[in-house]
């Protein structure tokens, strides 16, 4: 049973920081790229950040320079450090692992609310 468990969301003010965590179990975590998505009210799901199995990150333009994705394979955990948060960052954040073209695993989601 593959499971992704997220934590770290909360209510903060604009300019503050949060760190999201996603811990995986039930698979060989270290060989997979990991992704963070978010979905804001009334909007489509958006890919926020990706990190390859080798640790190479990539970011959506909207968060570049503010967010940092990292991973600790010894802990089976991927992180999303979010700095300089803006109201438009408000969303439910999901971690994701794509095992194949047709198999995706998702965390339960963690709410991030940024007040302006």
Short mmCIF file of N, CA and C in Angstrom, two decimals:
data_model
loop_
_atom_site.label_atom_id
_atom_site.label_comp_id
_atom_site.label_asym_id
_atom_site.label_seq_id
_atom_site.Cartn_x
_atom_site.Cartn_y
_atom_site.Cartn_z
N UNK A 1 0.82 -1.17 0.00
CA UNK A 1 0.00 0.00 0.00
C UNK A 1 0.87 1.25 0.00
N UNK A 2 0.70 2.03 -1.06
CA UNK A 2 1.44 3.28 -1.17
C UNK A 2 0.64 4.37 -0.48
N UNK A 3 1.33 5.16 0.29
CA UNK A 3 0.68 6.24 1.01
C UNK A 3 1.58 7.46 1.04
N UNK A 4 1.00 8.62 0.76
CA UNK A 4 1.67 9.90 0.89
C UNK A 4 0.92 10.71 1.92
N UNK A 5 1.62 11.17 2.93
CA UNK A 5 1.00 11.90 4.03
C UNK A 5 1.63 13.28 4.11
N UNK A 6 0.80 14.29 4.00
CA UNK A 6 1.25 15.67 3.99
C UNK A 6 0.98 16.34 5.33
N UNK A 7 1.80 17.34 5.62
CA UNK A 7 1.59 18.14 6.81
C UNK A 7 2.24 19.50 6.60
N UNK A 8 1.94 20.42 7.48
CA UNK A 8 2.61 21.71 7.48
C UNK A 8 1.79 22.89 7.05
N UNK A 9 0.59 22.66 6.56
CA UNK A 9 -0.25 23.76 6.15
C UNK A 9 -0.76 24.55 7.34
N UNK A 10 -1.35 25.68 7.04
CA UNK A 10 -1.88 26.51 8.09
C UNK A 10 -2.30 27.86 7.58
N UNK A 11 -2.66 28.71 8.52
CA UNK A 11 -3.08 30.07 8.24
C UNK A 11 -1.96 31.03 8.61
N UNK A 12 -1.51 31.81 7.65
CA UNK A 12 -0.42 32.76 7.88
C UNK A 12 -0.76 34.08 7.20
N UNK A 13 0.03 35.07 7.52
CA UNK A 13 -0.12 36.37 6.89
C UNK A 13 0.82 36.51 5.71
N UNK A 14 0.46 37.37 4.79
CA UNK A 14 1.32 37.64 3.64
C UNK A 14 2.71 38.02 4.12
N UNK A 15 3.70 37.47 3.44
CA UNK A 15 5.09 37.69 3.81
C UNK A 15 5.67 36.63 4.71
N UNK A 16 4.83 35.82 5.30
CA UNK A 16 5.29 34.76 6.20
C UNK A 16 5.77 33.54 5.42
N UNK A 17 6.23 32.55 6.15
CA UNK A 17 6.76 31.32 5.56
C UNK A 17 6.08 30.10 6.15
N UNK A 18 6.05 29.05 5.37
CA UNK A 18 5.60 27.74 5.81
C UNK A 18 6.48 26.69 5.16
N UNK A 19 6.60 25.56 5.81
CA UNK A 19 7.26 24.42 5.20
C UNK A 19 6.31 23.24 5.20
N UNK A 20 6.01 22.75 4.02
CA UNK A 20 5.18 21.57 3.87
C UNK A 20 6.06 20.33 3.80
N UNK A 21 5.55 19.24 4.33
CA UNK A 21 6.24 17.97 4.28
C UNK A 21 5.32 16.91 3.70
N UNK A 22 5.91 15.98 3.01
CA UNK A 22 5.17 14.85 2.47
C UNK A 22 6.02 13.61 2.64
N UNK A 23 5.53 12.68 3.42
CA UNK A 23 6.27 11.46 3.70
C UNK A 23 5.59 10.28 3.01
N UNK A 24 6.39 9.51 2.29
CA UNK A 24 5.89 8.40 1.51
C UNK A 24 6.21 7.08 2.18
N UNK A 25 5.37 6.11 1.92
CA UNK A 25 5.62 4.75 2.37
C UNK A 25 5.07 3.78 1.34
N UNK A 26 5.58 2.58 1.36
CA UNK A 26 5.07 1.55 0.48
C UNK A 26 5.73 1.46 -0.88
N UNK A 27 6.78 2.22 -1.10
CA UNK A 27 7.52 2.15 -2.36
C UNK A 27 8.96 2.58 -2.14
N UNK A 28 9.76 2.42 -3.20
CA UNK A 28 11.15 2.85 -3.14
C UNK A 28 11.19 4.32 -3.51
N UNK A 29 11.10 5.14 -2.50
CA UNK A 29 10.93 6.57 -2.68
C UNK A 29 12.04 7.20 -3.50
N UNK A 30 13.26 6.77 -3.29
CA UNK A 30 14.42 7.46 -3.83
C UNK A 30 14.51 7.43 -5.35
N UNK A 31 13.82 6.54 -6.02
CA UNK A 31 13.95 6.42 -7.46
C UNK A 31 12.93 7.26 -8.23
N UNK A 32 12.03 7.92 -7.54
CA UNK A 32 10.96 8.66 -8.20
C UNK A 32 11.12 10.16 -8.06
N UNK A 33 10.75 10.85 -9.12
CA UNK A 33 10.55 12.28 -9.01
C UNK A 33 9.33 12.55 -8.15
N UNK A 34 9.33 13.68 -7.47
CA UNK A 34 8.21 14.08 -6.64
C UNK A 34 7.74 15.46 -7.06
N UNK A 35 6.45 15.67 -6.89
CA UNK A 35 5.83 16.91 -7.32
C UNK A 35 4.97 17.50 -6.22
N UNK A 36 4.89 18.82 -6.23
CA UNK A 36 3.89 19.52 -5.44
C UNK A 36 2.93 20.23 -6.37
N UNK A 37 1.65 20.00 -6.14
CA UNK A 37 0.59 20.69 -6.84
C UNK A 37 -0.21 21.52 -5.85
N UNK A 38 -0.98 22.44 -6.39
CA UNK A 38 -1.93 23.16 -5.55
C UNK A 38 -3.19 23.43 -6.35
N UNK A 39 -4.27 23.57 -5.62
CA UNK A 39 -5.54 23.90 -6.23
C UNK A 39 -6.22 24.96 -5.39
N UNK A 40 -6.39 26.12 -5.98
CA UNK A 40 -7.05 27.23 -5.32
C UNK A 40 -8.54 27.18 -5.61
N UNK A 41 -9.34 27.82 -4.77
CA UNK A 41 -10.79 27.83 -5.00
C UNK A 41 -11.13 28.37 -6.37
N UNK A 42 -11.94 27.63 -7.11
CA UNK A 42 -12.38 28.06 -8.41
C UNK A 42 -11.35 27.97 -9.51
N UNK A 43 -10.21 27.36 -9.23
CA UNK A 43 -9.14 27.28 -10.21
C UNK A 43 -8.73 25.83 -10.45
N UNK A 44 -8.06 25.62 -11.56
CA UNK A 44 -7.55 24.31 -11.89
C UNK A 44 -6.33 23.97 -11.05
N UNK A 45 -6.07 22.69 -10.94
CA UNK A 45 -4.88 22.24 -10.25
C UNK A 45 -3.64 22.70 -11.00
N UNK A 46 -2.66 23.17 -10.27
CA UNK A 46 -1.46 23.74 -10.84
C UNK A 46 -0.23 23.02 -10.31
N UNK A 47 0.67 22.68 -11.20
CA UNK A 47 1.95 22.12 -10.79
C UNK A 47 2.83 23.25 -10.26
N UNK A 48 3.26 23.11 -9.02
CA UNK A 48 4.02 24.15 -8.36
C UNK A 48 5.52 23.90 -8.45
N UNK A 49 5.93 22.68 -8.18
CA UNK A 49 7.35 22.36 -8.14
C UNK A 49 7.55 20.88 -8.35
N UNK A 50 8.70 20.56 -8.90
CA UNK A 50 9.09 19.19 -9.17
C UNK A 50 10.53 19.00 -8.73
N UNK A 51 10.83 17.82 -8.24
CA UNK A 51 12.21 17.47 -7.95
C UNK A 51 12.47 16.07 -8.48
N UNK A 52 13.54 15.93 -9.23
CA UNK A 52 13.89 14.64 -9.80
C UNK A 52 14.45 13.72 -8.73
N UNK A 53 14.58 12.46 -9.09
CA UNK A 53 15.17 11.51 -8.16
C UNK A 53 16.59 11.91 -7.78
N UNK A 54 17.27 12.62 -8.68
CA UNK A 54 18.61 13.09 -8.41
C UNK A 54 18.67 14.42 -7.68
N UNK A 55 17.52 15.01 -7.39
CA UNK A 55 17.49 16.23 -6.61
C UNK A 55 17.43 17.51 -7.40
N UNK A 56 17.20 17.42 -8.69
CA UNK A 56 17.12 18.63 -9.51
C UNK A 56 15.72 19.23 -9.45
N UNK A 57 15.60 20.50 -9.06
CA UNK A 57 14.28 21.11 -8.90
C UNK A 57 13.84 21.89 -10.13
N UNK A 58 12.54 22.08 -10.21
CA UNK A 58 11.96 22.97 -11.20
C UNK A 58 10.72 23.58 -10.60
N UNK A 59 10.38 24.81 -11.01
CA UNK A 59 9.31 25.56 -10.38
C UNK A 59 8.42 26.24 -11.39
N UNK A 60 7.17 26.41 -10.99
CA UNK A 60 6.30 27.28 -11.74
C UNK A 60 6.79 28.71 -11.63
N UNK A 61 6.57 29.49 -12.67
CA UNK A 61 7.02 30.87 -12.65
C UNK A 61 6.43 31.66 -11.48
N UNK A 62 5.23 31.32 -11.10
CA UNK A 62 4.55 32.06 -10.05
C UNK A 62 5.20 31.92 -8.68
N UNK A 63 6.00 30.89 -8.49
CA UNK A 63 6.64 30.67 -7.19
C UNK A 63 8.15 30.71 -7.25
N UNK A 64 8.70 30.84 -8.42
CA UNK A 64 10.15 30.84 -8.58
C UNK A 64 10.78 31.96 -7.77
N UNK A 65 11.81 31.62 -7.03
CA UNK A 65 12.48 32.58 -6.19
C UNK A 65 11.92 32.67 -4.79
N UNK A 66 10.75 32.10 -4.57
CA UNK A 66 10.12 32.14 -3.25
C UNK A 66 10.01 30.75 -2.61
N UNK A 67 9.78 29.74 -3.43
CA UNK A 67 9.60 28.39 -2.94
C UNK A 67 10.83 27.55 -3.24
N UNK A 68 11.10 26.59 -2.38
CA UNK A 68 12.19 25.66 -2.58
C UNK A 68 11.70 24.25 -2.30
N UNK A 69 11.88 23.38 -3.28
CA UNK A 69 11.55 21.98 -3.09
C UNK A 69 12.84 21.22 -2.78
N UNK A 70 12.75 20.28 -1.87
CA UNK A 70 13.90 19.48 -1.51
C UNK A 70 13.42 18.10 -1.09
N UNK A 71 14.35 17.18 -0.96
CA UNK A 71 13.97 15.84 -0.53
C UNK A 71 15.04 15.26 0.37
N UNK A 72 14.59 14.40 1.25
CA UNK A 72 15.46 13.66 2.14
C UNK A 72 15.10 12.20 1.96
N UNK A 73 15.87 11.51 1.15
CA UNK A 73 15.54 10.13 0.83
C UNK A 73 15.64 9.21 2.04
N UNK A 74 16.50 9.55 2.98
CA UNK A 74 16.61 8.74 4.19
C UNK A 74 15.33 8.78 5.01
N UNK A 75 14.56 9.85 4.85
CA UNK A 75 13.31 10.00 5.57
C UNK A 75 12.09 9.78 4.68
N UNK A 76 12.31 9.43 3.43
CA UNK A 76 11.22 9.26 2.47
C UNK A 76 10.32 10.49 2.41
N UNK A 77 10.93 11.65 2.45
CA UNK A 77 10.17 12.88 2.59
C UNK A 77 10.59 13.92 1.56
N UNK A 78 9.60 14.59 1.01
CA UNK A 78 9.82 15.74 0.17
C UNK A 78 9.25 16.96 0.88
N UNK A 79 9.93 18.09 0.75
CA UNK A 79 9.55 19.31 1.41
C UNK A 79 9.25 20.40 0.40
N UNK A 80 8.43 21.32 0.80
CA UNK A 80 8.23 22.55 0.05
C UNK A 80 8.34 23.71 1.02
N UNK A 81 9.46 24.40 0.95
CA UNK A 81 9.67 25.59 1.76
C UNK A 81 9.07 26.77 1.01
N UNK A 82 8.13 27.44 1.64
CA UNK A 82 7.41 28.54 1.01
C UNK A 82 7.71 29.81 1.78
N UNK A 83 8.39 30.72 1.13
CA UNK A 83 8.73 32.01 1.72
C UNK A 83 7.98 33.12 1.01
N UNK A 84 7.93 34.26 1.66
CA UNK A 84 7.29 35.44 1.09
C UNK A 84 5.91 35.12 0.53
N UNK A 85 5.13 34.46 1.33
CA UNK A 85 3.83 34.00 0.88
C UNK A 85 2.92 35.17 0.54
N UNK A 86 2.11 34.94 -0.49
CA UNK A 86 1.15 35.92 -0.96
C UNK A 86 -0.25 35.35 -0.85
N UNK A 87 -1.21 36.23 -0.87
CA UNK A 87 -2.60 35.79 -0.79
C UNK A 87 -2.93 34.82 -1.93
N UNK A 88 -2.35 35.04 -3.08
CA UNK A 88 -2.62 34.18 -4.22
C UNK A 88 -2.01 32.79 -4.09
N UNK A 89 -1.21 32.56 -3.07
CA UNK A 89 -0.71 31.22 -2.79
C UNK A 89 -1.72 30.36 -2.04
N UNK A 90 -2.80 30.97 -1.61
CA UNK A 90 -3.82 30.24 -0.88
C UNK A 90 -4.37 29.11 -1.74
N UNK A 91 -4.31 27.90 -1.23
CA UNK A 91 -4.74 26.73 -1.98
C UNK A 91 -4.61 25.51 -1.08
N UNK A 92 -5.16 24.42 -1.56
CA UNK A 92 -4.84 23.12 -1.00
C UNK A 92 -3.63 22.59 -1.75
N UNK A 93 -2.61 22.19 -1.02
CA UNK A 93 -1.38 21.70 -1.61
C UNK A 93 -1.31 20.19 -1.50
N UNK A 94 -0.93 19.56 -2.60
CA UNK A 94 -0.86 18.11 -2.68
C UNK A 94 0.51 17.67 -3.15
N UNK A 95 1.06 16.67 -2.51
CA UNK A 95 2.24 16.03 -3.08
C UNK A 95 1.81 14.89 -3.98
N UNK A 96 2.64 14.59 -4.94
CA UNK A 96 2.30 13.64 -5.97
C UNK A 96 3.52 12.85 -6.39
N UNK A 97 3.31 11.58 -6.62
CA UNK A 97 4.32 10.71 -7.19
C UNK A 97 3.70 9.99 -8.37
N UNK A 98 4.31 10.12 -9.53
CA UNK A 98 3.83 9.42 -10.71
C UNK A 98 4.71 8.20 -10.93
N UNK A 99 4.14 7.04 -10.68
CA UNK A 99 4.89 5.81 -10.82
C UNK A 99 5.00 5.38 -12.28
N UNK A 100 3.97 5.67 -13.05
CA UNK A 100 3.94 5.33 -14.46
C UNK A 100 2.98 6.27 -15.16
N UNK A 101 2.78 6.05 -16.45
CA UNK A 101 1.87 6.88 -17.22
C UNK A 101 0.46 6.86 -16.65
N UNK A 102 0.08 5.77 -16.04
CA UNK A 102 -1.29 5.59 -15.59
C UNK A 102 -1.46 5.47 -14.08
N UNK A 103 -0.38 5.48 -13.35
CA UNK A 103 -0.48 5.31 -11.90
C UNK A 103 0.12 6.51 -11.19
N UNK A 104 -0.72 7.23 -10.49
CA UNK A 104 -0.32 8.36 -9.68
C UNK A 104 -0.72 8.13 -8.24
N UNK A 105 0.10 8.62 -7.34
CA UNK A 105 -0.23 8.61 -5.93
C UNK A 105 -0.25 10.03 -5.42
N UNK A 106 -1.23 10.31 -4.55
CA UNK A 106 -1.46 11.65 -4.06
C UNK A 106 -1.57 11.67 -2.55
N UNK A 107 -1.08 12.74 -1.98
CA UNK A 107 -1.34 12.98 -0.58
C UNK A 107 -2.77 13.45 -0.38
N UNK A 108 -3.14 13.57 0.88
CA UNK A 108 -4.52 13.94 1.20
C UNK A 108 -4.78 15.43 1.03
N UNK A 109 -3.74 16.20 0.89
CA UNK A 109 -3.86 17.64 0.76
C UNK A 109 -3.71 18.34 2.09
N UNK A 110 -3.08 19.49 2.05
CA UNK A 110 -2.95 20.31 3.24
C UNK A 110 -3.27 21.75 2.86
N UNK A 111 -4.11 22.37 3.66
CA UNK A 111 -4.60 23.71 3.34
C UNK A 111 -3.58 24.78 3.74
N UNK A 112 -3.30 25.65 2.80
CA UNK A 112 -2.47 26.83 3.06
C UNK A 112 -3.34 28.05 2.79
N UNK A 113 -3.50 28.87 3.81
CA UNK A 113 -4.29 30.08 3.68
C UNK A 113 -3.41 31.27 4.05
N UNK A 114 -3.31 32.22 3.14
CA UNK A 114 -2.49 33.40 3.34
C UNK A 114 -3.39 34.61 3.34
N UNK A 115 -3.42 35.30 4.45
CA UNK A 115 -4.24 36.50 4.57
C UNK A 115 -3.42 37.72 4.17
N UNK A 116 -4.06 38.64 3.50
CA UNK A 116 -3.39 39.84 3.03
C UNK A 116 -3.58 41.00 3.99
#
